[in-house]
Short mmCIF file of C-alpha atoms in Angstrom, two decimals:
data_model
loop_
_atom_site.label_atom_id
_atom_site.label_comp_id
_atom_site.label_asym_id
_atom_site.label_seq_id
_atom_site.Cartn_x
_atom_site.Cartn_y
_atom_site.Cartn_z
CA UNK A 1 174.65 29.66 142.38
CA UNK A 2 175.50 31.77 138.87
CA UNK A 3 178.36 33.97 138.97
CA UNK A 4 178.58 37.28 136.42
CA UNK A 5 181.50 38.15 134.21
CA UNK A 6 183.26 41.36 135.14
CA UNK A 7 182.18 43.52 132.63
CA UNK A 8 182.10 47.33 133.07
CA UNK A 9 179.46 48.02 134.99
CA UNK A 10 177.60 51.25 133.95
CA UNK A 11 174.30 51.80 136.91
CA UNK A 12 172.45 54.39 135.78
CA UNK A 13 174.40 57.68 135.04
CA UNK A 14 177.17 56.61 137.39
CA UNK A 15 180.90 54.89 136.05
CA UNK A 16 180.72 51.89 138.81
CA UNK A 17 183.42 49.18 139.76
CA UNK A 18 180.84 46.74 140.59
CA UNK A 19 177.66 45.81 141.15
CA UNK A 20 178.03 46.43 144.86
CA UNK A 21 176.56 49.98 146.05
CA UNK A 22 177.21 51.03 149.59
CA UNK A 23 173.84 52.57 150.88
CA UNK A 24 173.02 56.01 152.67
CA UNK A 25 173.64 57.03 155.97
CA UNK A 26 176.02 53.48 156.84
CA UNK A 27 179.41 55.16 157.59
CA UNK A 28 179.09 57.64 155.06
CA UNK A 29 179.85 60.67 156.97
CA UNK A 30 183.46 61.63 156.80
CA UNK A 31 185.60 61.15 152.79
CA UNK A 32 187.97 58.87 155.11
CA UNK A 33 185.05 55.99 155.80
CA UNK A 34 183.85 55.58 152.41
CA UNK A 35 187.19 55.81 150.78
CA UNK A 36 187.62 52.69 153.16
CA UNK A 37 184.44 51.25 152.07
CA UNK A 38 185.79 51.77 148.12
CA UNK A 39 189.30 50.50 149.18
CA UNK A 40 187.02 47.43 150.69
CA UNK A 41 186.12 47.00 147.34
CA UNK A 42 182.64 48.12 146.94
CA UNK A 43 182.10 49.66 143.59
CA UNK A 44 180.55 52.87 143.92
CA UNK A 45 179.23 54.75 147.98
CA UNK A 46 176.41 56.81 148.65
CA UNK A 47 177.35 59.15 150.68
CA UNK A 48 175.05 60.47 154.30
CA UNK A 49 171.66 62.20 153.49
CA UNK A 50 173.04 66.25 153.51
CA UNK A 51 170.46 68.87 153.27
CA UNK A 52 169.98 72.56 154.17
CA UNK A 53 170.56 73.12 157.90
CA UNK A 54 173.01 70.90 159.99
CA UNK A 55 171.43 68.51 162.14
CA UNK A 56 172.54 66.79 165.12
CA UNK A 57 169.58 63.95 164.72
CA UNK A 58 167.49 62.41 167.31
CA UNK A 59 168.21 61.41 170.94
CA UNK A 60 169.49 58.35 171.94
CA UNK A 61 168.99 55.33 171.25
CA UNK A 62 169.52 55.82 167.43
CA UNK A 63 170.17 51.38 166.89
CA UNK A 64 169.16 48.74 168.13
CA UNK A 65 170.80 45.53 166.33
CA UNK A 66 167.64 42.63 166.22
CA UNK A 67 168.23 39.11 165.81
CA UNK A 68 166.91 38.99 161.80
CA UNK A 69 167.74 42.97 161.05
CA UNK A 70 168.61 46.87 162.48
CA UNK A 71 166.18 49.36 163.07
CA UNK A 72 167.59 53.01 163.04
CA UNK A 73 166.02 56.58 164.18
CA UNK A 74 169.26 58.37 163.75
CA UNK A 75 167.17 61.69 162.32
CA UNK A 76 169.22 62.82 159.48
CA UNK A 77 172.54 63.94 161.47
CA UNK A 78 174.49 65.40 158.60
CA UNK A 79 176.81 68.82 158.79
CA UNK A 80 175.10 70.06 155.30
CA UNK A 81 177.55 72.48 153.83
CA UNK A 82 180.33 71.50 155.35
CA UNK A 83 180.23 68.43 152.94
CA UNK A 84 181.50 69.64 150.75
CA UNK A 85 185.08 70.20 151.71
CA UNK A 86 184.85 67.04 152.91
CA UNK A 87 184.02 65.31 150.29
CA UNK A 88 187.09 67.41 147.99
CA UNK A 89 189.59 64.06 147.93
CA UNK A 90 187.25 62.02 146.08
CA UNK A 91 186.82 64.00 143.31
CA UNK A 92 186.87 61.53 139.88
CA UNK A 93 185.61 58.47 142.37
CA UNK A 94 182.39 57.16 141.88
CA UNK A 95 180.37 58.93 144.80
CA UNK A 96 176.81 58.99 144.72
CA UNK A 97 175.56 61.90 147.63
CA UNK A 98 172.89 61.45 149.27
CA UNK A 99 170.62 64.47 149.27
CA UNK A 100 166.63 65.52 152.23
CA UNK A 101 164.60 68.65 151.90
CA UNK A 102 161.17 69.91 152.47
CA UNK A 103 160.74 71.27 149.56
CA UNK A 104 162.08 70.98 145.85
CA UNK A 105 163.51 74.44 146.24
CA UNK A 106 165.65 72.68 149.09
CA UNK A 107 166.78 70.35 147.27
CA UNK A 108 167.51 72.79 144.25
CA UNK A 109 169.78 74.08 147.13
CA UNK A 110 171.46 72.17 148.50
CA UNK A 111 172.07 69.71 144.88
CA UNK A 112 173.58 72.73 143.55
CA UNK A 113 176.91 73.08 146.49
CA UNK A 114 177.27 68.89 144.95
CA UNK A 115 177.27 69.84 141.91
CA UNK A 116 180.75 70.31 140.82
CA UNK A 117 181.65 66.81 142.83
CA UNK A 118 179.21 64.59 142.60
CA UNK A 119 178.93 61.63 140.33
CA UNK A 120 174.74 61.29 141.10
CA UNK A 121 172.50 62.46 143.33
CA UNK A 122 170.00 59.82 145.32
CA UNK A 123 167.26 61.62 147.12
CA UNK A 124 166.11 61.23 150.12
CA UNK A 125 162.08 60.75 150.22
CA UNK A 126 162.06 58.07 152.28
CA UNK A 127 163.27 58.07 156.15
CA UNK A 128 160.74 57.27 157.93
CA UNK A 129 161.26 59.18 161.25
CA UNK A 130 162.34 62.74 160.58
CA UNK A 131 159.50 65.42 160.48
CA UNK A 132 158.50 67.46 157.44
CA UNK A 133 161.45 65.41 155.90
CA UNK A 134 162.08 62.12 153.76
CA UNK A 135 158.68 59.82 153.51
CA UNK A 136 156.58 62.88 154.45
CA UNK A 137 158.06 64.17 150.72
CA UNK A 138 158.28 60.88 149.40
CA UNK A 139 154.99 59.67 149.62
CA UNK A 140 152.85 62.12 148.07
CA UNK A 141 154.24 61.20 143.94
CA UNK A 142 153.25 64.94 142.99
CA UNK A 143 156.50 66.69 145.31
CA UNK A 144 158.40 63.85 144.56
CA UNK A 145 157.58 64.19 141.06
CA UNK A 146 158.91 68.23 141.59
CA UNK A 147 161.78 67.40 143.75
CA UNK A 148 163.70 65.49 140.81
CA UNK A 149 162.38 68.17 138.38
CA UNK A 150 164.29 70.04 140.77
CA UNK A 151 167.36 68.14 140.93
CA UNK A 152 167.43 67.40 137.33
CA UNK A 153 167.63 70.81 136.45
CA UNK A 154 171.41 70.65 137.45
CA UNK A 155 172.11 68.21 134.29
CA UNK A 156 173.77 65.42 136.91
CA UNK A 157 171.93 61.66 136.97
CA UNK A 158 169.62 62.03 139.81
CA UNK A 159 168.43 58.46 141.65
CA UNK A 160 165.43 58.56 143.57
CA UNK A 161 165.36 56.17 146.89
CA UNK A 162 161.11 55.35 147.70
CA UNK A 163 160.23 54.42 150.82
CA UNK A 164 157.94 51.00 151.83
CA UNK A 165 155.82 52.93 153.25
CA UNK A 166 152.80 53.69 150.82
CA UNK A 167 150.06 51.73 149.38
CA UNK A 168 151.51 51.33 145.97
CA UNK A 169 155.36 52.08 145.50
CA UNK A 170 154.60 52.02 141.42
CA UNK A 171 152.87 55.22 141.76
CA UNK A 172 155.58 57.45 143.58
CA UNK A 173 158.60 55.24 141.41
CA UNK A 174 155.86 56.40 138.28
CA UNK A 175 156.45 59.76 139.52
CA UNK A 176 160.00 59.88 139.83
CA UNK A 177 160.00 58.18 135.96
CA UNK A 178 157.88 60.96 135.21
CA UNK A 179 160.21 63.95 136.99
CA UNK A 180 163.09 62.62 134.78
CA UNK A 181 164.59 60.03 137.33
CA UNK A 182 167.64 58.22 135.85
CA UNK A 183 167.06 55.35 138.87
CA UNK A 184 164.84 53.79 141.50
CA UNK A 185 166.87 52.95 144.56
CA UNK A 186 164.53 50.69 146.29
CA UNK A 187 163.66 50.10 149.61
CA UNK A 188 164.30 52.31 152.83
CA UNK A 189 163.39 50.95 155.70
CA UNK A 190 160.40 49.93 157.02
CA UNK A 191 158.58 51.54 159.34
CA UNK A 192 159.04 49.87 163.02
CA UNK A 193 158.94 50.32 166.85
CA UNK A 194 160.42 47.77 170.03
CA UNK A 195 159.12 48.05 173.74
CA UNK A 196 161.55 48.06 175.71
CA UNK A 197 159.41 44.97 177.88
CA UNK A 198 161.13 46.07 181.02
CA UNK A 199 161.98 49.62 181.06
CA UNK A 200 158.20 50.06 179.68
CA UNK A 201 159.04 52.39 177.09
CA UNK A 202 159.90 52.43 172.85
CA UNK A 203 163.72 51.74 173.07
CA UNK A 204 164.63 54.46 170.77
CA UNK A 205 164.56 58.12 171.78
CA UNK A 206 162.34 58.91 168.72
CA UNK A 207 160.03 55.92 169.17
CA UNK A 208 159.59 54.74 166.11
CA UNK A 209 162.68 53.86 163.39
CA UNK A 210 163.53 52.29 160.30
CA UNK A 211 163.68 48.19 160.15
CA UNK A 212 166.63 47.18 157.28
CA UNK A 213 169.20 43.91 157.34
CA UNK A 214 167.57 40.18 156.42
CA UNK A 215 164.41 40.73 157.65
CA UNK A 216 163.07 43.04 155.14
CA UNK A 217 164.50 41.39 151.94
CA UNK A 218 161.33 39.72 150.73
CA UNK A 219 159.85 43.27 150.92
CA UNK A 220 162.25 45.27 149.18
CA UNK A 221 162.23 42.02 146.37
CA UNK A 222 158.78 42.27 146.31
CA UNK A 223 159.29 46.18 145.55
CA UNK A 224 161.29 45.66 142.49
CA UNK A 225 159.53 43.51 141.30
CA UNK A 226 156.68 45.72 141.29
CA UNK A 227 158.21 48.96 140.04
CA UNK A 228 160.02 46.90 137.25
CA UNK A 229 156.86 46.14 135.69
CA UNK A 230 155.52 49.84 136.27
CA UNK A 231 158.33 51.96 135.39
CA UNK A 232 161.57 51.95 132.18
CA UNK A 233 164.21 52.91 134.29
CA UNK A 234 167.00 51.41 135.71
CA UNK A 235 165.93 50.08 139.79
CA UNK A 236 169.09 49.50 142.38
CA UNK A 237 167.85 47.28 144.64
CA UNK A 238 168.24 46.98 148.37
CA UNK A 239 167.48 45.60 151.61
CA UNK A 240 168.59 43.28 153.01
CA UNK A 241 171.15 42.28 150.83
CA UNK A 242 174.09 40.37 152.54
CA UNK A 243 175.28 37.59 150.21
CA UNK A 244 175.72 36.80 146.50
CA UNK A 245 173.10 34.93 145.92
CA UNK A 246 171.11 37.11 147.73
CA UNK A 247 172.48 40.31 144.53
CA UNK A 248 171.43 38.05 142.10
CA UNK A 249 167.53 37.21 143.18
CA UNK A 250 167.19 41.38 143.21
CA UNK A 251 168.90 41.54 139.97
CA UNK A 252 166.36 38.44 138.56
CA UNK A 253 163.57 40.91 140.25
CA UNK A 254 164.82 43.74 138.18
CA UNK A 255 167.59 45.23 139.42
CA UNK A 256 170.30 46.50 137.85
CA UNK A 257 172.83 46.72 141.00
CA UNK A 258 172.56 46.89 144.39
CA UNK A 259 172.62 48.44 147.28
CA UNK A 260 174.28 47.44 150.84
CA UNK A 261 173.82 48.94 154.03
CA UNK A 262 173.43 46.98 157.61
CA UNK A 263 175.23 43.43 156.51
CA UNK A 264 178.16 45.99 157.21
CA UNK A 265 177.25 45.60 161.29
CA UNK A 266 177.99 41.50 160.88
CA UNK A 267 181.23 42.34 158.46
CA UNK A 268 182.82 45.35 157.64
CA UNK A 269 184.53 44.20 155.03
CA UNK A 270 181.22 42.71 153.12
CA UNK A 271 182.00 44.04 150.12
CA UNK A 272 185.51 42.35 148.68
CA UNK A 273 183.65 38.74 150.43
CA UNK A 274 180.17 39.14 148.32
CA UNK A 275 182.18 40.49 145.17
CA UNK A 276 184.93 37.58 145.34
CA UNK A 277 181.81 34.90 145.16
CA UNK A 278 179.91 36.87 142.76
CA UNK A 279 182.18 37.43 139.74
CA UNK A 280 183.97 34.39 138.29
CA UNK A 281 185.86 34.67 134.94
CA UNK A 282 183.51 32.26 133.12
CA UNK A 283 180.43 34.07 134.96
CA UNK A 284 178.23 35.68 132.81
CA UNK A 285 176.86 39.24 131.85
CA UNK A 286 174.30 40.34 134.27
CA UNK A 287 172.04 41.52 131.28
CA UNK A 288 171.76 38.22 131.02
CA UNK A 289 169.35 37.85 134.04
CA UNK A 290 168.36 41.08 135.03
CA UNK A 291 164.08 41.43 134.88
CA UNK A 292 164.46 37.31 134.28
CA UNK A 293 161.68 36.50 136.92
CA UNK A 294 158.87 38.31 134.40
CA UNK A 295 157.14 35.96 132.39
CA UNK B 1 172.21 38.02 164.51
CA UNK B 2 171.15 37.90 168.21
CA UNK B 3 168.71 40.39 169.41
CA UNK B 4 170.31 43.76 170.46
CA UNK B 5 168.27 44.99 172.88
CA UNK B 6 169.41 47.26 176.02
CA UNK B 7 169.38 44.93 179.08
CA UNK B 8 167.88 46.73 182.02
CA UNK B 9 169.23 46.69 184.53
CA UNK B 10 168.61 48.62 188.52
CA UNK B 11 171.66 50.69 190.22
CA UNK B 12 172.33 49.46 193.50
CA UNK B 13 174.56 52.18 194.62
CA UNK B 14 176.15 54.92 193.95
CA UNK B 15 179.58 56.10 194.92
CA UNK B 16 180.90 59.92 195.23
CA UNK B 17 185.02 59.72 193.38
CA UNK B 18 184.95 63.07 192.72
CA UNK B 19 182.94 66.31 193.04
CA UNK B 20 182.12 65.58 189.33
CA UNK B 21 182.07 63.03 189.32
CA UNK B 22 180.05 59.33 190.36
CA UNK B 23 180.34 55.76 189.57
CA UNK B 24 177.33 53.87 189.13
CA UNK B 25 176.68 50.89 190.42
CA UNK B 26 174.04 47.84 188.60
CA UNK B 27 172.76 44.85 189.72
CA UNK B 28 174.36 42.59 186.27
CA UNK B 29 177.90 41.86 186.07
CA UNK B 30 178.77 42.10 182.16
CA UNK B 31 181.71 39.54 180.79
CA UNK B 32 183.75 42.02 178.92
CA UNK B 33 187.59 43.17 177.64
CA UNK B 34 189.38 45.68 179.91
CA UNK B 35 188.68 48.90 177.44
CA UNK B 36 185.43 47.85 175.94
CA UNK B 37 182.06 50.02 176.49
CA UNK B 38 178.31 50.13 176.10
CA UNK B 39 175.96 52.28 175.35
CA UNK B 40 174.10 53.91 178.84
CA UNK B 41 170.35 54.05 177.58
CA UNK B 42 169.30 56.94 180.19
CA UNK B 43 165.33 56.54 179.21
CA UNK B 44 163.60 59.45 178.28
CA UNK B 45 166.77 61.27 177.73
CA UNK B 46 169.85 60.18 175.27
CA UNK B 47 172.48 57.25 175.39
CA UNK B 48 175.66 57.44 175.83
CA UNK B 49 178.71 55.31 175.25
CA UNK B 50 180.80 55.11 178.56
CA UNK B 51 183.91 52.56 179.49
CA UNK B 52 182.63 50.01 182.52
CA UNK B 53 185.13 50.70 185.36
CA UNK B 54 183.69 47.96 186.82
CA UNK B 55 182.11 44.44 185.15
CA UNK B 56 178.15 46.20 186.74
CA UNK B 57 179.35 49.46 187.16
CA UNK B 58 180.23 53.42 184.71
CA UNK B 59 181.98 55.96 185.62
CA UNK B 60 180.91 58.50 184.98
CA UNK B 61 181.25 63.05 184.83
CA UNK B 62 179.00 65.47 185.12
CA UNK B 63 179.35 67.15 180.99
CA UNK B 64 175.99 67.02 179.25
CA UNK B 65 171.98 66.37 179.30
CA UNK B 66 172.52 62.99 179.64
CA UNK B 67 175.15 62.68 181.99
CA UNK B 68 173.67 65.53 184.26
CA UNK B 69 170.88 63.18 184.65
CA UNK B 70 172.44 59.59 185.10
CA UNK B 71 174.68 61.50 188.12
CA UNK B 72 171.83 61.81 189.42
CA UNK B 73 169.95 58.47 189.71
CA UNK B 74 169.70 56.68 192.67
CA UNK B 75 169.44 53.47 193.79
CA UNK B 76 166.47 51.74 191.91
CA UNK B 77 166.87 53.49 189.54
CA UNK B 78 166.15 51.45 186.37
CA UNK B 79 169.03 52.04 183.15
CA UNK B 80 169.93 49.94 179.97
CA UNK B 81 172.75 48.85 178.63
CA UNK B 82 173.64 47.52 175.25
CA UNK B 83 177.19 45.79 174.80
CA UNK B 84 179.93 45.28 175.48
CA UNK B 85 181.23 46.96 172.41
CA UNK B 86 184.33 47.37 171.34
CA UNK B 87 187.86 45.77 171.25
CA UNK B 88 189.31 46.26 174.45
CA UNK B 89 193.39 46.58 175.50
CA UNK B 90 195.51 43.25 174.70
CA UNK B 91 197.78 42.67 177.50
CA UNK B 92 200.36 40.97 179.00
CA UNK B 93 203.81 41.57 181.38
CA UNK B 94 204.27 43.92 183.15
CA UNK B 95 201.77 47.20 182.23
CA UNK B 96 201.77 50.99 182.52
CA UNK B 97 198.55 52.37 182.99
CA UNK B 98 198.85 56.43 181.91
CA UNK B 99 195.34 57.48 182.95
CA UNK B 100 194.16 62.36 183.34
CA UNK B 101 190.40 62.53 185.17
CA UNK B 102 187.50 60.22 184.18
CA UNK B 103 189.26 58.19 181.51
CA UNK B 104 191.52 56.06 184.32
CA UNK B 105 187.50 54.32 184.29
CA UNK B 106 188.17 52.27 181.62
CA UNK B 107 192.04 51.26 182.60
CA UNK B 108 190.55 50.61 186.24
CA UNK B 109 190.75 46.80 185.72
CA UNK B 110 193.89 47.16 184.44
CA UNK B 111 195.56 48.39 187.56
CA UNK B 112 193.23 46.18 190.04
CA UNK B 113 192.45 42.58 188.55
CA UNK B 114 196.13 42.65 186.80
CA UNK B 115 199.80 41.96 188.64
CA UNK B 116 202.73 44.28 187.97
CA UNK B 117 201.13 47.10 186.89
CA UNK B 118 202.54 51.03 187.10
CA UNK B 119 199.30 53.49 186.97
CA UNK B 120 199.90 57.52 186.36
CA UNK B 121 197.38 59.30 187.55
CA UNK B 122 196.69 62.63 186.35
CA UNK B 123 194.13 65.18 186.83
CA UNK B 124 193.55 69.59 187.20
CA UNK B 125 193.13 68.90 190.86
CA UNK B 126 193.09 67.50 194.23
CA UNK B 127 189.88 66.74 194.88
CA UNK B 128 189.71 65.40 191.45
CA UNK B 129 191.76 62.42 191.37
CA UNK B 130 189.69 59.25 190.90
CA UNK B 131 190.57 55.67 192.14
CA UNK B 132 193.81 56.46 194.22
CA UNK B 133 192.44 54.38 196.87
CA UNK B 134 191.45 51.47 195.75
CA UNK B 135 194.54 51.94 192.75
CA UNK B 136 196.94 52.32 196.03
CA UNK B 137 195.96 48.95 197.14
CA UNK B 138 197.19 47.51 194.43
CA UNK B 139 199.52 48.72 191.90
CA UNK B 140 202.76 51.43 191.87
CA UNK B 141 200.32 54.22 191.73
CA UNK B 142 202.20 58.25 191.02
CA UNK B 143 199.96 61.15 191.07
CA UNK B 144 199.85 64.91 188.88
CA UNK B 145 197.85 67.28 189.49
CA UNK B 146 198.07 70.42 186.70
CA UNK B 147 197.82 72.83 189.76
CA UNK B 148 200.27 71.05 191.77
CA UNK B 149 198.00 70.24 194.47
CA UNK B 150 199.24 66.43 195.02
CA UNK B 151 202.21 64.36 193.45
CA UNK B 152 203.75 65.82 190.81
CA UNK B 153 203.42 69.32 189.23
CA UNK B 154 201.69 69.77 185.73
CA UNK B 155 200.75 67.33 183.05
CA UNK B 156 200.97 63.44 183.35
CA UNK B 157 203.08 63.43 180.50
CA UNK B 158 205.14 64.47 182.68
CA UNK B 159 205.69 61.44 184.73
CA UNK B 160 207.20 59.27 182.09
CA UNK B 161 210.62 61.87 182.19
CA UNK B 162 211.18 59.46 185.79
CA UNK B 163 210.07 55.48 184.34
CA UNK B 164 212.16 53.46 182.39
CA UNK B 165 210.12 52.52 179.54
CA UNK B 166 211.98 49.79 178.29
CA UNK B 167 210.79 47.77 181.69
CA UNK B 168 206.99 47.59 180.40
CA UNK B 169 205.77 45.20 177.62
CA UNK B 170 202.78 47.27 177.71
CA UNK B 171 201.51 50.87 177.79
CA UNK B 172 198.17 51.72 178.23
CA UNK B 173 197.00 55.08 178.15
CA UNK B 174 193.31 57.28 178.18
CA UNK B 175 192.13 60.77 178.74
CA UNK B 176 191.00 63.78 177.42
CA UNK B 177 192.68 63.71 173.40
CA UNK B 178 194.98 66.36 174.10
CA UNK B 179 196.86 65.28 176.74
CA UNK B 180 196.54 61.17 174.65
CA UNK B 181 198.25 63.56 172.20
CA UNK B 182 201.28 64.49 174.14
CA UNK B 183 201.93 60.86 175.46
CA UNK B 184 201.97 60.12 171.85
CA UNK B 185 204.40 62.47 171.72
CA UNK B 186 206.98 61.90 174.09
CA UNK B 187 206.45 57.49 174.13
CA UNK B 188 207.00 59.03 169.85
CA UNK B 189 210.16 60.33 171.20
CA UNK B 190 211.15 57.37 173.23
CA UNK B 191 211.00 55.23 170.80
CA UNK B 192 208.62 52.94 171.85
CA UNK B 193 205.30 53.96 170.56
CA UNK B 194 205.35 49.87 168.88
CA UNK B 195 203.97 48.48 172.11
CA UNK B 196 201.28 51.11 172.81
CA UNK B 197 197.65 51.67 173.08
CA UNK B 198 195.05 54.01 173.55
CA UNK B 199 191.64 54.63 174.55
CA UNK B 200 189.78 56.84 171.82
CA UNK B 201 186.55 59.17 173.04
CA UNK B 202 184.22 60.08 169.88
CA UNK B 203 181.25 60.69 169.42
CA UNK B 204 178.58 57.87 168.80
CA UNK B 205 175.16 56.91 168.25
CA UNK B 206 175.18 53.62 167.02
CA UNK B 207 177.99 51.53 169.17
CA UNK B 208 177.76 49.10 166.30
CA UNK B 209 179.89 50.37 163.12
CA UNK B 210 177.47 51.22 161.52
CA UNK B 211 175.84 54.40 161.44
CA UNK B 212 179.85 56.10 160.90
CA UNK B 213 179.36 59.35 163.28
CA UNK B 214 182.84 58.06 164.98
CA UNK B 215 184.57 57.55 162.46
CA UNK B 216 188.30 59.39 162.33
CA UNK B 217 190.53 60.54 159.58
CA UNK B 218 192.53 59.59 157.67
CA UNK B 219 191.65 55.94 157.41
CA UNK B 220 188.14 55.89 158.25
CA UNK B 221 188.18 53.26 161.25
CA UNK B 222 185.09 53.04 163.20
CA UNK B 223 186.08 53.89 167.35
CA UNK B 224 182.80 51.69 168.30
CA UNK B 225 184.16 48.37 166.32
CA UNK B 226 187.93 49.23 165.53
CA UNK B 227 188.47 50.62 168.15
CA UNK B 228 188.39 52.45 170.73
CA UNK B 229 191.81 50.89 171.32
CA UNK B 230 193.84 51.64 168.66
CA UNK B 231 198.16 51.76 168.74
CA UNK B 232 199.46 54.72 169.58
CA UNK B 233 201.30 53.89 165.73
CA UNK B 234 198.08 54.06 164.42
CA UNK B 235 197.01 57.18 165.84
CA UNK B 236 200.93 59.16 165.14
CA UNK B 237 198.95 60.40 162.04
CA UNK B 238 195.15 60.45 162.84
CA UNK B 239 193.34 63.33 164.00
CA UNK B 240 193.93 62.58 167.85
CA UNK B 241 194.18 66.04 169.21
CA UNK B 242 193.95 68.08 166.68
CA UNK B 243 189.62 67.87 165.96
CA UNK B 244 187.24 65.91 166.53
CA UNK B 245 183.45 65.91 165.03
CA UNK B 246 180.24 66.17 166.44
CA UNK B 247 176.80 65.19 166.70
CA UNK B 248 176.66 66.66 163.06
CA UNK B 249 179.45 65.31 161.55
CA UNK B 250 180.99 68.94 162.15
CA UNK B 251 184.33 69.34 162.81
CA UNK B 252 185.36 71.22 165.63
CA UNK B 253 188.78 72.35 168.58
#
């Protein structure tokens, strides 16, 4: 397997400790758990998505672990503005604040709360199961562009996390780029459903949810590959990454770094374990492989 | 990964333990360590974490929407079970179990399945003591009630004054946060924290260490995956008894 050298890593405006970033929504509700993930070897962490009002989320079941993935419909639970205080212990750490809103004005407002504390923002325009938010924003290129422009006013790096639940993801990627995004994160979860045959009901309380984990890795690689051809800004790969070989593959598709989420279910110390395998003193620079699969 | 869809079970029997607490038995046993929990899907309402009080039962107190729906369910109706999850208690030797209210449920199997258990059972009032008769057939049970209507008049931690803690190899505890914090303080003062284990309860959405809604300060451990059972030493400087986070992640006293 190709291994990488331990070089200084700059991911689209964020000085990270390595190429591995904790994905949004995973263990990101409190500062103590984000700090724990950083200590366990993540290069940077993305918080739970924070919105304009506190939300309690959907009724359960909110998560089911499947044979090769995880399906969830959390419903964007978050403490809203109280999270500013929560992050006070993580100033100067590589923390990216994920934010959501129902329109560009709300994105601008929420980002403003964190303008002094976040290293960067990640715009959640891709959650597939919250009415009025997420993918309902992120499937419209004009709105994605406007939300990106609104948050860019705070002069911080802005990453835009895209939904795969569109006909052509490059249209949305280009809209983010035109809005001034510093990076595209691809992908969020894939809209999904399971039914309990014994109880004759959809398993998730919200009926529909988002599929993540190994099952969606091929979809994520395809999306990153397409975005690399269409866009000029850095891409952060996300979706089903669970080992060092996956990281290399995602980089070859065009990702400069990766986000890891669902894999923590099987291995809470996944960042340390992947890091131990991914890096070596005689490893090569990531620059040599990012996008190398494009000919 | 294995498929973790909820397992449908049919309720076979409902036992009234106290005015507000019922044990719901179902038609399937779940292999688990005492102290592990399951996510109970009350179809159409919500999914909530609950201790397995027996291999085929959960014991529920009416507190919110889902528990209110669950306590009124009848034999023949179905619920979904995910799990068991979490670590459970590590148990050996002579055991002291300290329980408050419905927190007795995660400790019940220890009292029933292990030899040499002393059980301190607390409740607000005599009618809210649960599992007293079943436990007194297998172990030494001592009672405390807040109002003095049965046993010792006061909190269950007060019963510890009459216990020689050196006799016990394990001290296992479950109950409301203020009760567990007061027990923790007594055990710390008597220098026996290293053999104590506490079962924590926090708001949970996933049960598998993914969402972070049950993480506790200051170390960010997940109650669902790293717990729910933690050593007393680990909890000494924790949020226990001071605050917890609600479904939105907002801190509440």
